[in-house]
Short mmCIF file of C-alpha atoms and ligand atoms in Angstrom, two decimals:
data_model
loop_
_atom_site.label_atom_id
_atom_site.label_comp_id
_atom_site.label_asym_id
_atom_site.label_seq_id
_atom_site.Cartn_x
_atom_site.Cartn_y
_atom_site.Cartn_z
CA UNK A 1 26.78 14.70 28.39
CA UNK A 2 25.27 12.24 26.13
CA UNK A 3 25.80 12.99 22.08
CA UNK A 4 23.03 13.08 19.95
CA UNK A 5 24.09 11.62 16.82
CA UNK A 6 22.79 14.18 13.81
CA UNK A 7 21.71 13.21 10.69
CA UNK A 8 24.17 14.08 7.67
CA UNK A 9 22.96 16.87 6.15
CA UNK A 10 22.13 16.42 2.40
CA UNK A 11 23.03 19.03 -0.15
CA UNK A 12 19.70 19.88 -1.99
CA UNK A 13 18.63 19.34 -5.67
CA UNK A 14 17.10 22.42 -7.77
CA UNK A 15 14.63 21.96 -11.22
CA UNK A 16 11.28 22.65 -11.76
CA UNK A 17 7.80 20.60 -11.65
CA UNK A 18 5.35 22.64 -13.81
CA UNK A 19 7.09 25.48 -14.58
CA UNK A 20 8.02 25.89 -11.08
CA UNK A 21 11.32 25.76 -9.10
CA UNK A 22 11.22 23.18 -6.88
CA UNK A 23 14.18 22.22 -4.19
CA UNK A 24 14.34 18.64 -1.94
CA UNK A 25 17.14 16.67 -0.10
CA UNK A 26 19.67 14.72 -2.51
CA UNK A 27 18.23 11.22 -2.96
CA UNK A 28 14.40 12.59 -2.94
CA UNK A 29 11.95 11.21 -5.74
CA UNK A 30 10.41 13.28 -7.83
CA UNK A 31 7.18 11.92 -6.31
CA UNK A 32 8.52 13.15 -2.82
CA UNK A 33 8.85 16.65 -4.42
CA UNK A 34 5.38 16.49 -6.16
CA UNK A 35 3.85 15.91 -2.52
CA UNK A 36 6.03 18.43 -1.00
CA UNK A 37 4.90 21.01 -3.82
CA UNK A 38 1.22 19.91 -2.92
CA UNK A 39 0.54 17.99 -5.95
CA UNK A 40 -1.70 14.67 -6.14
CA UNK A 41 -0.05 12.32 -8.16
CA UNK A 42 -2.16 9.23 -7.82
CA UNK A 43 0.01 5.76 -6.13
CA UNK A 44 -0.97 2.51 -6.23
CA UNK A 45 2.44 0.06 -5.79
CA UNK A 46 4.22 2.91 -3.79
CA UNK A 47 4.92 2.17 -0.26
CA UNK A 48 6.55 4.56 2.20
CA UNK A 49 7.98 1.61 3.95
CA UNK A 50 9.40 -0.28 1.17
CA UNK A 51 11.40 0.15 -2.05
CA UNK A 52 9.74 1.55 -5.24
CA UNK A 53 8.58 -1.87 -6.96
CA UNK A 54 7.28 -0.26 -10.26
CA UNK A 55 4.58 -2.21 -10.68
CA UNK A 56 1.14 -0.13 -10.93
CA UNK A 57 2.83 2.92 -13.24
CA UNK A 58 -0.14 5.27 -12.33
CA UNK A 59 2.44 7.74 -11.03
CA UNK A 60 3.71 8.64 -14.59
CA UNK A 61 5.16 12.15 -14.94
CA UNK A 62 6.77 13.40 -18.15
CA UNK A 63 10.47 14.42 -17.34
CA UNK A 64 11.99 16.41 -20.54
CA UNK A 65 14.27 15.01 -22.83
CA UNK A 66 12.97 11.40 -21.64
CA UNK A 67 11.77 9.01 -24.28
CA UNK A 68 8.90 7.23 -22.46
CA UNK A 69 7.35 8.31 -19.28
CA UNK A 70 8.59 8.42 -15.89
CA UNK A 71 7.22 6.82 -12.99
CA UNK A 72 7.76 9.33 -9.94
CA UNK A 73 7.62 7.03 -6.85
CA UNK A 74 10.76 5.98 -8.29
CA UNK A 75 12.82 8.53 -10.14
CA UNK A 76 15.22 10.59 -8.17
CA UNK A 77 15.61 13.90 -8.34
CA UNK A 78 18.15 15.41 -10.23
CA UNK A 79 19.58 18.75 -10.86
CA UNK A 80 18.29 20.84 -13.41
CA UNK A 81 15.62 17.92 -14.57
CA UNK A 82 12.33 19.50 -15.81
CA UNK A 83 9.28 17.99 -14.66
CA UNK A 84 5.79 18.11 -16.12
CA UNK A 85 3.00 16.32 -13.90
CA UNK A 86 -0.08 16.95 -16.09
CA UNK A 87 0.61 16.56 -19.59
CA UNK A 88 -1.92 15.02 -21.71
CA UNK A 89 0.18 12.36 -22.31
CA UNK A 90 0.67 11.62 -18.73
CA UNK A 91 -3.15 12.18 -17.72
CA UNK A 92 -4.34 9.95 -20.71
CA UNK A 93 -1.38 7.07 -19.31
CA UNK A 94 -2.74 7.06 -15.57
CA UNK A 95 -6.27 7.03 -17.26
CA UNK A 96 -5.65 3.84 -19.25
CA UNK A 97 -4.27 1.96 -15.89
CA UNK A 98 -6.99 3.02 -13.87
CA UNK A 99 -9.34 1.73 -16.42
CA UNK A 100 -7.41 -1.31 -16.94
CA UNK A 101 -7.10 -2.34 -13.00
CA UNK A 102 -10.20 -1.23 -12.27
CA UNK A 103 -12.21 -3.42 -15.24
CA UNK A 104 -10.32 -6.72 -13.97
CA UNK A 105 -9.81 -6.06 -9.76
CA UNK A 106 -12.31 -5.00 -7.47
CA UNK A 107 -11.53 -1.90 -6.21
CA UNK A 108 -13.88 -1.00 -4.01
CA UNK A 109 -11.90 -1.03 -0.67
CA UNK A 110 -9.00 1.21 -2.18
CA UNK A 111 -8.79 4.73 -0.80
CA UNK A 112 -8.67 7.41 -2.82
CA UNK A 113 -9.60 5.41 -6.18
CA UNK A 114 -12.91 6.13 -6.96
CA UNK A 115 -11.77 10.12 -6.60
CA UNK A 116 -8.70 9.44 -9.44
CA UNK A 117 -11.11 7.25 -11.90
CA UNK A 118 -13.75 10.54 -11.85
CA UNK A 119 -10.83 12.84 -12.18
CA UNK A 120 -9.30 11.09 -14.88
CA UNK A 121 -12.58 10.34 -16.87
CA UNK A 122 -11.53 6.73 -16.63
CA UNK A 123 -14.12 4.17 -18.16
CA UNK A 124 -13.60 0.85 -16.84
CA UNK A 125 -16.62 -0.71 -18.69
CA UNK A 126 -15.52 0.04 -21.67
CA UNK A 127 -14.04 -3.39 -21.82
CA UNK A 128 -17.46 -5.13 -21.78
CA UNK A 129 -18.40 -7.65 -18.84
CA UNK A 130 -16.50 -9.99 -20.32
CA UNK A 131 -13.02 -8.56 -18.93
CA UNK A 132 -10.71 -11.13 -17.14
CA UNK A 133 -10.84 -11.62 -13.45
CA UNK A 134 -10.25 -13.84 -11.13
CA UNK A 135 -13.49 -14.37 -9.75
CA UNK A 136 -12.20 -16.59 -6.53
CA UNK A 137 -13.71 -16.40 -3.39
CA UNK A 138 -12.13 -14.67 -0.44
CA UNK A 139 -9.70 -17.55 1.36
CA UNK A 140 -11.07 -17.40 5.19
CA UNK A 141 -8.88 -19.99 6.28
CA UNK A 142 -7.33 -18.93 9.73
CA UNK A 143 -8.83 -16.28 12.49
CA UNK A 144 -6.98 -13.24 12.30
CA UNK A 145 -6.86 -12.22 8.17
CA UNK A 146 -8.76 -13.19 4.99
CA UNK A 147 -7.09 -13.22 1.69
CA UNK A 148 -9.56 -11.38 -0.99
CA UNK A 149 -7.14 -12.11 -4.46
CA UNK A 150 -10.50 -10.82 -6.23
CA UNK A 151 -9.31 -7.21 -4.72
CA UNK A 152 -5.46 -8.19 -5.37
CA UNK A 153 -3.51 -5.60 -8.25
CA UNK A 154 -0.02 -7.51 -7.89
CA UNK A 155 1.82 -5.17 -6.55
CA UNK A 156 4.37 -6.99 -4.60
CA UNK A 157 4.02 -5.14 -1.46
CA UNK A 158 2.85 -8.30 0.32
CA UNK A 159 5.69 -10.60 -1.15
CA UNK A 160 8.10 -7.35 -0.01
CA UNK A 161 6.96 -7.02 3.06
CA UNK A 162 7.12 -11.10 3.79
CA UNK A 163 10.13 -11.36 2.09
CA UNK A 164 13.79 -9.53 2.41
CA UNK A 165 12.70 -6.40 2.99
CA UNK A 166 11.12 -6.73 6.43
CA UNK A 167 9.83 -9.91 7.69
CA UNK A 168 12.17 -12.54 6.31
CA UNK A 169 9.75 -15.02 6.76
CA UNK A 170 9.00 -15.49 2.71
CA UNK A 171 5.33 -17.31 3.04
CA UNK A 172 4.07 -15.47 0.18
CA UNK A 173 5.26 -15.16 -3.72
CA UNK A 174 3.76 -14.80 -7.15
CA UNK A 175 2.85 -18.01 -8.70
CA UNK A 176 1.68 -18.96 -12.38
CA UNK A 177 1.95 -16.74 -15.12
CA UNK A 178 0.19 -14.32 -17.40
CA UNK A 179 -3.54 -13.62 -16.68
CA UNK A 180 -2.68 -16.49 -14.39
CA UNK A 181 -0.38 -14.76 -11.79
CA UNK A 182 -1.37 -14.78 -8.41
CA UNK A 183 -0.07 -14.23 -5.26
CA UNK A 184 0.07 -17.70 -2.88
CA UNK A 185 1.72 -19.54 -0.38
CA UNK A 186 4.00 -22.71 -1.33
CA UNK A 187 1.88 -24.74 -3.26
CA UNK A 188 -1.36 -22.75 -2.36
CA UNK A 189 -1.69 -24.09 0.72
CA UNK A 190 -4.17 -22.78 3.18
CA UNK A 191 -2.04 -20.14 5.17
CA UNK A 192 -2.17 -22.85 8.32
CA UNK A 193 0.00 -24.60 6.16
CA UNK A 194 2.75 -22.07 5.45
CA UNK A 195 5.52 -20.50 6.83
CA UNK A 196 3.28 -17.64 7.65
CA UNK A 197 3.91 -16.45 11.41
CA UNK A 198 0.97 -13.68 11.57
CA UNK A 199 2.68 -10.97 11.67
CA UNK A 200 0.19 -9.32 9.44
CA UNK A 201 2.75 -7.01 7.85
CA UNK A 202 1.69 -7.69 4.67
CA UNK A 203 -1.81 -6.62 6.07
CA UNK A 204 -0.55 -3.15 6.55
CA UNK A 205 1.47 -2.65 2.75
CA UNK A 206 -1.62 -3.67 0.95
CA UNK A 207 -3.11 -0.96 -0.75
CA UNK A 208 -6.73 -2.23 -2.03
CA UNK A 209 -7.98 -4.66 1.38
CA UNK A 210 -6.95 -7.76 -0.41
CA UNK A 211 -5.53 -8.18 2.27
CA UNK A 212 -7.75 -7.12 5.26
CA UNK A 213 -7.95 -8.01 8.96
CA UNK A 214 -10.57 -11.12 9.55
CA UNK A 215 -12.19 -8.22 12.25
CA UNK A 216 -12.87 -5.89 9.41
CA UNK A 217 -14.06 -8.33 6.67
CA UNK A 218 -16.58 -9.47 9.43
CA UNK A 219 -17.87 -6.13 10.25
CA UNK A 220 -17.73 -5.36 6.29
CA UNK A 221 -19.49 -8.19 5.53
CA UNK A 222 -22.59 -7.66 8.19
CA UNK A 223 -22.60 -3.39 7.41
CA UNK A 224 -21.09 -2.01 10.71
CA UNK A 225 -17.53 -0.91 9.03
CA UNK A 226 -17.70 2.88 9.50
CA UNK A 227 -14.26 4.24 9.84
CA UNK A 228 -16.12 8.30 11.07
CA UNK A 229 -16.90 6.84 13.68
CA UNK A 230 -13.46 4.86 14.94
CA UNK A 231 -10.91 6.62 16.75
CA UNK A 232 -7.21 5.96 16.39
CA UNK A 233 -4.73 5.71 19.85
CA UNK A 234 -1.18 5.29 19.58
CA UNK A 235 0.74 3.19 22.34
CA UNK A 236 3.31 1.61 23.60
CA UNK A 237 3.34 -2.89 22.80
CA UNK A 238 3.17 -3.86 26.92
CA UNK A 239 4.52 -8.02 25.71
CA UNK A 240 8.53 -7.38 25.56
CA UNK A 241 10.40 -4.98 25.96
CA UNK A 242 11.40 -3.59 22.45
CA UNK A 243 8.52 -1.14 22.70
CA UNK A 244 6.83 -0.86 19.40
CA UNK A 245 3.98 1.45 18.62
CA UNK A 246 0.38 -0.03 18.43
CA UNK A 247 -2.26 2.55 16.51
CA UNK A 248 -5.37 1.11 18.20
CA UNK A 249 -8.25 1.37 15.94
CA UNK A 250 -11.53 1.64 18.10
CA UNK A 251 -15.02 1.42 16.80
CA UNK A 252 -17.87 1.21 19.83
CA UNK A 253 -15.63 0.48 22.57
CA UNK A 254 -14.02 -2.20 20.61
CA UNK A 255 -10.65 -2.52 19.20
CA UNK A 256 -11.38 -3.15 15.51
CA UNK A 257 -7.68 -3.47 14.53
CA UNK A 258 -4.05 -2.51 15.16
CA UNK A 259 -1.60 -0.97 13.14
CA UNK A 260 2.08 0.72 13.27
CA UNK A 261 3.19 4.42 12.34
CA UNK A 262 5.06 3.54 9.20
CA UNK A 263 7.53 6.75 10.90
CA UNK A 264 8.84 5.00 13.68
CA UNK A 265 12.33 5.11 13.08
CA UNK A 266 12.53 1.20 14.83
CA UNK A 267 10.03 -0.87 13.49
CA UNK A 268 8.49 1.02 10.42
CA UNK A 269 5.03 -0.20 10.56
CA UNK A 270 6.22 -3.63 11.15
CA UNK A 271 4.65 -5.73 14.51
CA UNK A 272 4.97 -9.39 15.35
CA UNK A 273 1.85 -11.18 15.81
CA UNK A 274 1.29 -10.80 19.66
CA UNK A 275 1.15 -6.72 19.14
CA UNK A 276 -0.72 -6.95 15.59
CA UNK A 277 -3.71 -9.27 16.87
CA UNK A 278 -3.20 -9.99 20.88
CA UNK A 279 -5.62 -7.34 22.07
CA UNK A 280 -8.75 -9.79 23.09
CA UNK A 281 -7.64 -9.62 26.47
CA UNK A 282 -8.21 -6.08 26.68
CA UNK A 283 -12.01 -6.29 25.60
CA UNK A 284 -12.27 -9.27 27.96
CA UNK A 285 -14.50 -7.07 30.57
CA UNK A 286 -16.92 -9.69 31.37
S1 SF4 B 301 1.40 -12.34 8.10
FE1 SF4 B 301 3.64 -11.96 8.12
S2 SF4 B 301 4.58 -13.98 7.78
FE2 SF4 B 301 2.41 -14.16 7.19
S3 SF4 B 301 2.37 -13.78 4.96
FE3 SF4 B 301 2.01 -11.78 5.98
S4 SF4 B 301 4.06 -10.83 6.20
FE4 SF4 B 301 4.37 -13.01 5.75
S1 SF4 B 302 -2.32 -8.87 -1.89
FE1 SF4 B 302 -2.24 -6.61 -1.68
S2 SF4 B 302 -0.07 -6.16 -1.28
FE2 SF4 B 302 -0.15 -8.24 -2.10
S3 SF4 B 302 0.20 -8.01 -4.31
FE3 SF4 B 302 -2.03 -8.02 -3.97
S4 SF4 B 302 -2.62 -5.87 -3.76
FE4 SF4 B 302 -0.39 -5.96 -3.52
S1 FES B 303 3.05 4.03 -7.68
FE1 FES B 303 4.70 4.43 -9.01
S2 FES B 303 4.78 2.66 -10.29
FE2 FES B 303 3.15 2.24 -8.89
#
């Protein structure tokens, strides 16, 4: 009989979010228990595939007997900690970087953002049209993605996902400084240029379509983009035998773009570039 190797069980950690006890695995966030409790604590930088970054701080909580607020993708859990998710304090904080991302970034490909700005009462205008962005064009410069830095919040989850965390390839980083940060290949080449090897796993971390797939950003661009009416098919990569996961978007017959569950205990959401953008061949009916 084959063993099935069992996951060590974790003792569990006790406080209370919001007046209310609350009780998740040892090594949990207090964002993890927030979700679990059913709360929406608006994310930005947090990715469930990669380590807390703390860039975005929109996920602010205020954890007693802390000086300065807490960001929860981040914080672990700890015993008898006492968590409040809607102070003022916290509300008016996640306000302030709403407003401040979304006066300089366009947000307009971001899920869920337009919902936190109205909930928050966030005012991006208030800064006057003369707020600082980067006004660049998108950078269409190979077939399969388009980098929109216009829709970029510098999160890191691109350089992350590049870099030691997944892909080890490290063809992205930040460059320049200040209000001039940005994120670019070596010496902002044109991606044809870099180390990139299209793996698009960047694609899939970024959380505003700065990144987007070049199939999208075409069908964006000319209207037909209408994700009610694509379907989504999980299946099994048929190039090697490793057997990754392909999520097969499908809009009109037509695979509009693949993805990874970010679950899959294996690959995480990661692909290499055959199963991320290798799917012409299946539409090839003529
Ligand atoms: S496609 Fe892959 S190799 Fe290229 S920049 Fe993105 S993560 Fe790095
Ligand atoms: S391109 Fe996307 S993933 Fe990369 S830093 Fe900008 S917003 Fe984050
Ligand atoms: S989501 Fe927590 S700091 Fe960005």
């Amino acid at each position: 009989m084959t063993a099935i190797p069992l996951g060590v069980p974790r003792r569990l950690v006790e406080f209370t979010i919001d007046g209310k006890e609350a009780r998740v695995p040892e090594g949990s966030t207090v964002l993890d228990a927030c979700r679990a409790a059913g709360k929406d604590i608006p994310t930005l930088c947090h990715g469930d595939t990669l380590t807390p970054k703390n860039a975005c701080r929109v996920c602010v909580v205020e954890v007693e007997g802390s000086r300065t607020l807490v960001p929860a993708c981040s914080r672990k859990a700890e015993p008898g900690m006492t968590v409040h998710t809607d102070t003022e304090r916290a509300r008016h904080s996640r306000k302030v970087v709403l407003e401040l991302l979304a006066s300089s970034v366009d947000l307009s490909t971001t899920p869920q953002v337009a919902g936190w700005i109205k909930e928050y009462e966030a005012k991006p205008d208030r800064f006057g049209p003369e707020a600082a962005r980067l006004n660049e064009a998108p950078k269409i410069d190979n077939d399969l993605y388009v980098r929109d830095y216009d829709k970029c919040i510098l999160c890191y989850k691109c350089v992350d996902a590049c870099g030691d965390q997944w892909q080890n390839t490290f063809a992205i980083s930040v460059a320049g400084r200040g209000f001039d940060a940005r994120i670019a290949v070596e010496h902002d080449a044109p991606l044809t240029d870099s180390a990139c090897v299209y793996c698009g796993n960047c694609i899939e971390v970024c959380p505003t379509g700065a990144l987007s797939f070049k199939s999208e950003f075409d069908m964006r661009a000319a209207g037909t983009w209408d994700e009610s009416q694509q379907t989504e098919t999980t299946t099994v990569c048929a190039y090697c035998g490793v057997g990754c996961n392909l999520t097969l978007h499908v809009q009109d017959n037509e695979i509009v773009k693949v993805t990874s569950p970010h679950d899959n205990p294996v690959t995480h959401g990661n692909l290499c570039i055959k199963g991320r953008f290798g799917y012409q061949h299946v539409q090839n009916r003529g």
